XYZ file of C-alpha atoms in Angstrom:
367
model
C -68.133 44.545 43.650
C -71.290 43.439 41.822
C -71.061 40.509 39.470
C -71.171 41.244 35.723
C -74.080 40.697 33.368
C -73.413 38.449 30.376
C -75.716 38.681 27.360
C -75.414 35.718 24.980
C -76.325 37.001 21.540
C -77.628 34.874 18.711
C -75.308 34.039 15.817
C -76.398 35.629 12.554
C -73.941 33.740 10.329
C -75.859 31.246 8.224
C -75.790 27.671 9.585
C -73.736 28.686 12.639
C -75.227 26.560 15.409
C -72.507 26.880 18.060
C -72.754 28.995 21.196
C -70.113 30.760 23.270
C -71.971 29.642 26.410
C -73.464 26.177 26.789
C -76.347 25.815 29.264
C -74.155 24.001 31.789
C -71.616 26.861 31.662
C -74.335 29.486 32.032
C -75.615 27.604 35.076
C -72.163 27.686 36.681
C -71.965 31.448 36.128
C -75.401 32.005 37.653
C -74.473 29.872 40.658
C -71.435 32.149 41.093
C -73.692 35.217 41.219
C -73.609 36.351 37.589
C -76.692 37.374 35.619
C -77.020 35.702 32.227
C -79.376 36.773 29.459
C -79.765 34.542 26.400
C -81.307 35.642 23.132
C -83.854 33.272 21.682
C -82.377 31.463 18.693
C -83.886 28.602 16.702
C -80.591 28.062 14.847
C -78.526 27.391 17.983
C -77.760 23.748 18.800
C -79.088 24.212 22.347
C -82.813 24.789 22.796
C -83.939 27.982 24.498
C -85.587 25.795 27.137
C -82.192 24.363 28.127
C -80.960 27.841 29.040
C -84.193 28.656 30.826
C -83.849 25.490 32.904
C -80.301 26.577 33.779
C -81.656 29.828 35.253
C -80.995 32.213 32.358
C -83.339 35.036 31.404
C -84.468 34.748 27.784
C -84.352 37.854 25.579
C -85.701 38.590 22.124
C -83.772 37.360 19.098
C -80.911 39.676 18.046
C -81.815 42.299 20.644
C -78.393 42.911 22.202
C -78.335 46.532 21.072
C -81.000 47.241 23.695
C -79.140 45.417 26.475
C -78.246 47.420 29.600
C -75.035 49.398 29.163
C -73.515 47.339 31.994
C -74.041 44.087 30.084
C -71.159 42.390 28.280
C -72.261 40.943 24.953
C -70.787 37.512 24.287
C -70.872 35.627 21.001
C -68.644 33.792 18.561
C -68.712 35.019 14.990
C -68.535 38.515 13.574
C -71.251 41.093 14.092
C -73.410 42.058 11.143
C -71.797 44.766 9.022
C -72.948 48.215 10.028
C -71.559 51.732 10.557
C -73.326 51.796 13.942
C -71.008 52.732 16.845
C -70.505 50.024 19.468
C -70.899 51.098 23.093
C -70.990 47.761 24.940
C -68.183 45.503 25.985
C -68.064 42.587 23.520
C -66.465 39.152 23.700
C -66.162 37.358 20.342
C -63.759 36.397 17.557
C -63.150 39.764 15.898
C -60.775 38.621 13.117
C -59.506 42.179 12.780
C -56.153 42.372 14.579
C -54.058 41.003 11.675
C -55.301 43.597 9.176
C -57.824 41.238 7.620
C -60.273 42.713 5.114
C -62.336 45.472 6.756
C -60.329 45.426 9.989
C -60.135 49.183 10.505
C -63.829 49.659 9.816
C -64.720 47.102 12.496
C -62.456 48.616 15.138
C -63.531 52.163 14.309
C -67.046 51.257 15.472
C -65.659 50.685 18.969
C -63.672 53.916 18.793
C -66.767 55.924 17.885
C -69.039 54.207 20.428
C -66.668 53.880 23.368
C -67.068 50.108 23.547
C -64.440 47.433 24.108
C -63.617 44.234 22.233
C -62.154 41.306 24.128
C -61.138 39.186 21.153
C -61.385 35.504 22.102
C -58.439 34.659 19.865
C -56.266 36.886 22.075
C -57.416 35.684 25.493
C -54.207 34.111 26.764
C -52.833 32.984 30.092
C -49.524 34.103 31.589
C -47.640 31.562 29.443
C -49.170 32.929 26.244
C -51.442 29.942 25.669
C -54.992 30.660 24.569
C -57.468 29.966 27.363
C -60.187 28.680 25.021
C -60.270 27.705 21.380
C -62.217 25.585 18.958
C -58.971 24.303 17.500
C -59.470 20.592 18.125
C -62.931 20.491 16.591
C -61.852 22.778 13.737
C -59.172 20.253 12.843
C -61.470 17.306 13.407
C -64.250 18.701 11.219
C -61.868 20.113 8.602
C -60.254 16.728 8.107
C -63.704 15.198 7.731
C -64.730 17.703 5.057
C -61.442 17.165 3.252
C -61.993 13.405 3.236
C -65.568 13.777 1.996
C -64.439 16.166 -0.758
C -61.706 13.714 -1.758
C -64.174 10.827 -1.967
C -66.562 12.872 -4.125
C -63.758 14.020 -6.409
C -62.721 10.393 -6.961
C -66.285 9.830 -8.180
C -66.001 12.794 -10.542
C -68.364 14.853 -8.414
C -68.257 18.013 -6.314
C -68.961 17.922 -2.588
C -72.429 19.329 -1.938
C -74.032 21.112 0.981
C -72.837 20.157 4.445
C -75.147 19.705 7.420
C -74.200 19.496 11.078
C -73.659 16.105 12.666
C -75.270 15.247 15.974
C -72.039 13.727 17.338
C -68.384 13.145 16.533
C -69.173 9.438 16.174
C -71.719 10.144 13.447
C -69.161 12.257 11.590
C -66.489 9.561 11.810
C -68.865 6.880 10.502
C -69.817 9.055 7.527
C -66.162 9.636 6.615
C -65.277 5.979 7.094
C -68.072 4.935 4.735
C -67.132 7.565 2.126
C -63.464 6.563 2.049
C -64.154 2.853 1.963
C -61.035 0.901 1.008
C -59.288 3.796 -0.755
C -55.599 4.177 -0.024
C -55.655 7.762 1.227
C -52.462 9.607 2.105
C -52.642 12.885 4.065
C -50.277 15.561 5.338
C -51.116 17.683 8.386
C -48.987 20.787 8.961
C -49.307 22.036 12.525
C -49.893 18.495 13.757
C -48.759 19.156 17.325
C -51.297 21.891 18.024
C -54.952 21.631 19.047
C -56.158 21.929 15.482
C -53.641 19.508 14.048
C -54.282 16.914 16.731
C -57.987 17.070 15.888
C -57.281 16.462 12.196
C -54.978 13.555 12.961
C -57.537 11.984 15.316
C -60.314 12.171 12.705
C -58.235 10.299 10.151
C -57.150 7.728 12.719
C -60.714 7.089 13.902
C -61.891 6.852 10.274
C -59.463 4.025 9.638
C -56.638 5.745 7.740
C -53.408 3.823 8.554
C -51.058 5.847 10.736
C -48.261 5.405 8.187
C -50.462 7.292 5.723
C -50.884 10.271 8.078
C -47.805 12.483 7.747
C -47.473 14.832 10.716
C -45.454 18.029 10.308
C -44.896 20.859 12.711
C -42.347 23.641 13.184
C -39.307 21.378 12.868
C -40.359 20.127 9.443
C -41.312 23.564 8.098
C -38.287 25.423 9.510
C -36.468 25.310 6.170
C -39.228 27.371 4.562
C -41.518 26.602 1.655
C -42.686 25.953 -0.934
C -42.749 22.234 -0.130
C -42.858 19.703 -2.939
C -43.786 17.012 -0.404
C -47.311 18.464 -0.369
C -47.736 17.351 -3.989
C -47.247 13.706 -3.004
C -50.318 13.319 -0.765
C -54.039 13.189 -1.563
C -55.178 15.619 1.124
C -53.179 18.478 2.637
C -54.443 20.010 5.904
C -53.086 23.408 6.994
C -53.487 23.928 10.740
C -50.852 26.531 11.571
C -51.388 29.666 13.614
C -50.054 32.459 11.421
C -48.494 35.329 13.371
C -46.029 36.763 10.846
C -44.987 36.539 7.215
C -43.585 33.172 6.134
C -42.704 31.714 2.726
C -45.723 30.094 1.034
C -46.264 26.402 1.630
C -47.412 25.905 -1.941
C -47.968 28.064 -5.014
C -50.172 27.894 -8.085
C -47.089 27.852 -10.311
C -45.815 24.843 -8.380
C -49.121 23.012 -8.867
C -49.134 23.716 -12.606
C -45.491 22.697 -13.014
C -46.171 19.344 -11.329
C -48.500 18.482 -14.199
C -50.483 15.244 -14.283
C -47.981 13.497 -12.003
C -49.300 15.431 -9.009
C -51.144 13.333 -6.407
C -52.550 16.217 -4.356
C -56.243 16.832 -5.018
C -57.672 18.453 -1.857
C -56.323 21.327 0.261
C -58.066 22.105 3.546
C -57.056 25.502 4.902
C -58.370 25.278 8.444
C -56.351 28.357 9.410
C -58.399 30.370 6.883
C -56.010 33.291 6.520
C -57.742 33.964 3.216
C -57.570 37.749 3.298
C -54.386 37.922 5.361
C -51.639 39.529 3.279
C -49.293 36.787 4.520
C -51.542 33.852 3.569
C -49.145 30.894 3.035
C -51.567 29.267 0.581
C -51.840 31.853 -2.232
C -53.732 29.490 -4.548
C -57.242 30.693 -3.710
C -58.867 33.934 -2.591
C -62.300 33.244 -1.105
C -63.708 31.480 1.930
C -65.976 28.568 1.184
C -69.210 27.757 3.023
C -71.315 24.847 4.198
C -73.471 25.383 1.110
C -70.469 25.531 -1.273
C -67.709 23.710 0.647
C -65.020 23.787 -2.051
C -63.522 26.167 -4.583
C -61.453 24.952 -7.561
C -57.870 26.031 -8.114
C -56.933 27.079 -11.635
C -54.196 24.572 -12.490
C -54.749 24.443 -16.232
C -57.238 22.411 -18.227
C -54.841 19.532 -18.916
C -53.992 18.874 -15.251
C -56.022 16.877 -12.715
C -58.367 19.012 -10.587
C -57.590 20.374 -7.181
C -60.045 21.960 -4.749
C -59.701 24.027 -1.584
C -61.866 23.862 1.540
C -61.652 27.171 3.435
C -64.634 27.237 5.793
C -64.085 29.568 8.743
C -66.523 27.963 11.184
C -65.836 24.263 10.775
C -66.564 23.322 14.417
C -70.213 24.206 13.712
C -70.402 20.803 12.018
C -70.284 19.243 15.510
C -71.905 22.173 17.325
C -72.968 20.660 20.644
C -69.723 18.916 21.552
C -67.617 21.795 20.244
C -69.623 24.395 22.199
C -69.558 22.418 25.430
C -65.784 21.923 25.260
C -65.115 25.544 24.331
C -67.346 27.092 26.995
C -65.952 24.752 29.636
C -62.450 26.001 28.795
C -63.600 29.646 28.808
C -65.456 29.372 32.138
C -62.527 30.011 34.540
C -61.727 33.268 32.748
C -65.380 34.330 32.685
C -65.543 33.800 36.434
C -62.696 36.355 36.715
C -64.492 38.946 34.597
C -65.716 40.905 37.626
C -62.432 42.835 37.631
C -60.881 42.971 34.192
C -58.093 45.295 35.345
C -56.525 42.796 37.751
C -57.152 39.647 35.717
C -54.085 38.872 33.554
C -56.277 37.366 30.816
C -58.670 40.301 30.465
C -56.219 43.136 31.108
C -53.847 41.809 28.418
C -56.734 41.402 25.974
C -57.864 44.968 26.598
C -54.336 46.288 26.127
C -53.987 44.763 22.672
C -57.478 46.003 21.777
C -56.508 49.589 22.689
C -53.390 49.343 20.542
C -55.217 47.941 17.508
C -58.114 50.365 17.863
C -55.703 53.278 17.836
C -54.140 51.976 14.605
C -57.604 51.667 13.081
C -58.561 55.186 14.162
C -55.558 56.568 12.294
C -56.438 54.598 9.158
C -60.075 55.734 9.331
C -59.102 59.369 9.925
C -60.676 59.550 13.373
C -57.616 61.041 15.089
């Protein structure tokens, strides 16, 4: 059986510098007999020359539509909106299996074109654990943005445009300097997962005393929200993986009722279930961006301000380290891609895709 062709597409989301394949990962695939094409991309954290040195074949920017039909297109973030049918196999984060905004439209493109989506979020091993995720760096970077937003709010200012950091160390130093000697108290929900552990580590490395880092997971949230304990910290970090409807963690009415006694000033929704009908943080309704990192919550003019960070590609703030870790974790599964029908990871991912695509086809009137 011939080895597959992987085609690494550029990321069209503004300021997204990560890559699904790092040069070292691409090199390992080529050494195993795979063919790897890489689209030229000045935005990507890795230079085109790094991929070329690894043995990849460079392709024109955003040219995946012309890739051979046998090529599997691999990326991270969503494709550009279009009614165009999708005929290739695609590997990326689709964000369309939980009935997020526009979900049926996205999946109907695969139905009409005959293509397949292997959603990275649903690539799991036989124990149900995801084979690769950006969770740690999402938590790490999200905690950093929350801390920077908190520091700016204490100065009566709004956090401005964010730019990527060259390293985790550089990010930690920036946060440490911004917080200074302030007595910051934080709550991380989902603290035992990849994302939560990243958030906790950022605060620890930035000098926040461990007693001031409250770590909650399923045991602490089992009673169901809303939770008044969230009001008693400066920064609340939501790191849960939402799979079904749960009571809200916090509500706007709760924030208003707390009045000026409330301590909470920054919410970081790393989970970013913004358009999910089961969003446990129904106090905001839009994703924020690196250009506009926060959105205010309407808590009444007489109450102290509160802002939400809801950026859906936080690991792009440490793009090189995040990409290298992610692609290293994904590599064993990519090496098994030659036969998706016998690989537990890929066959399960295709099964759920077929089920969701059929649901979308009904919604879109295609069947």
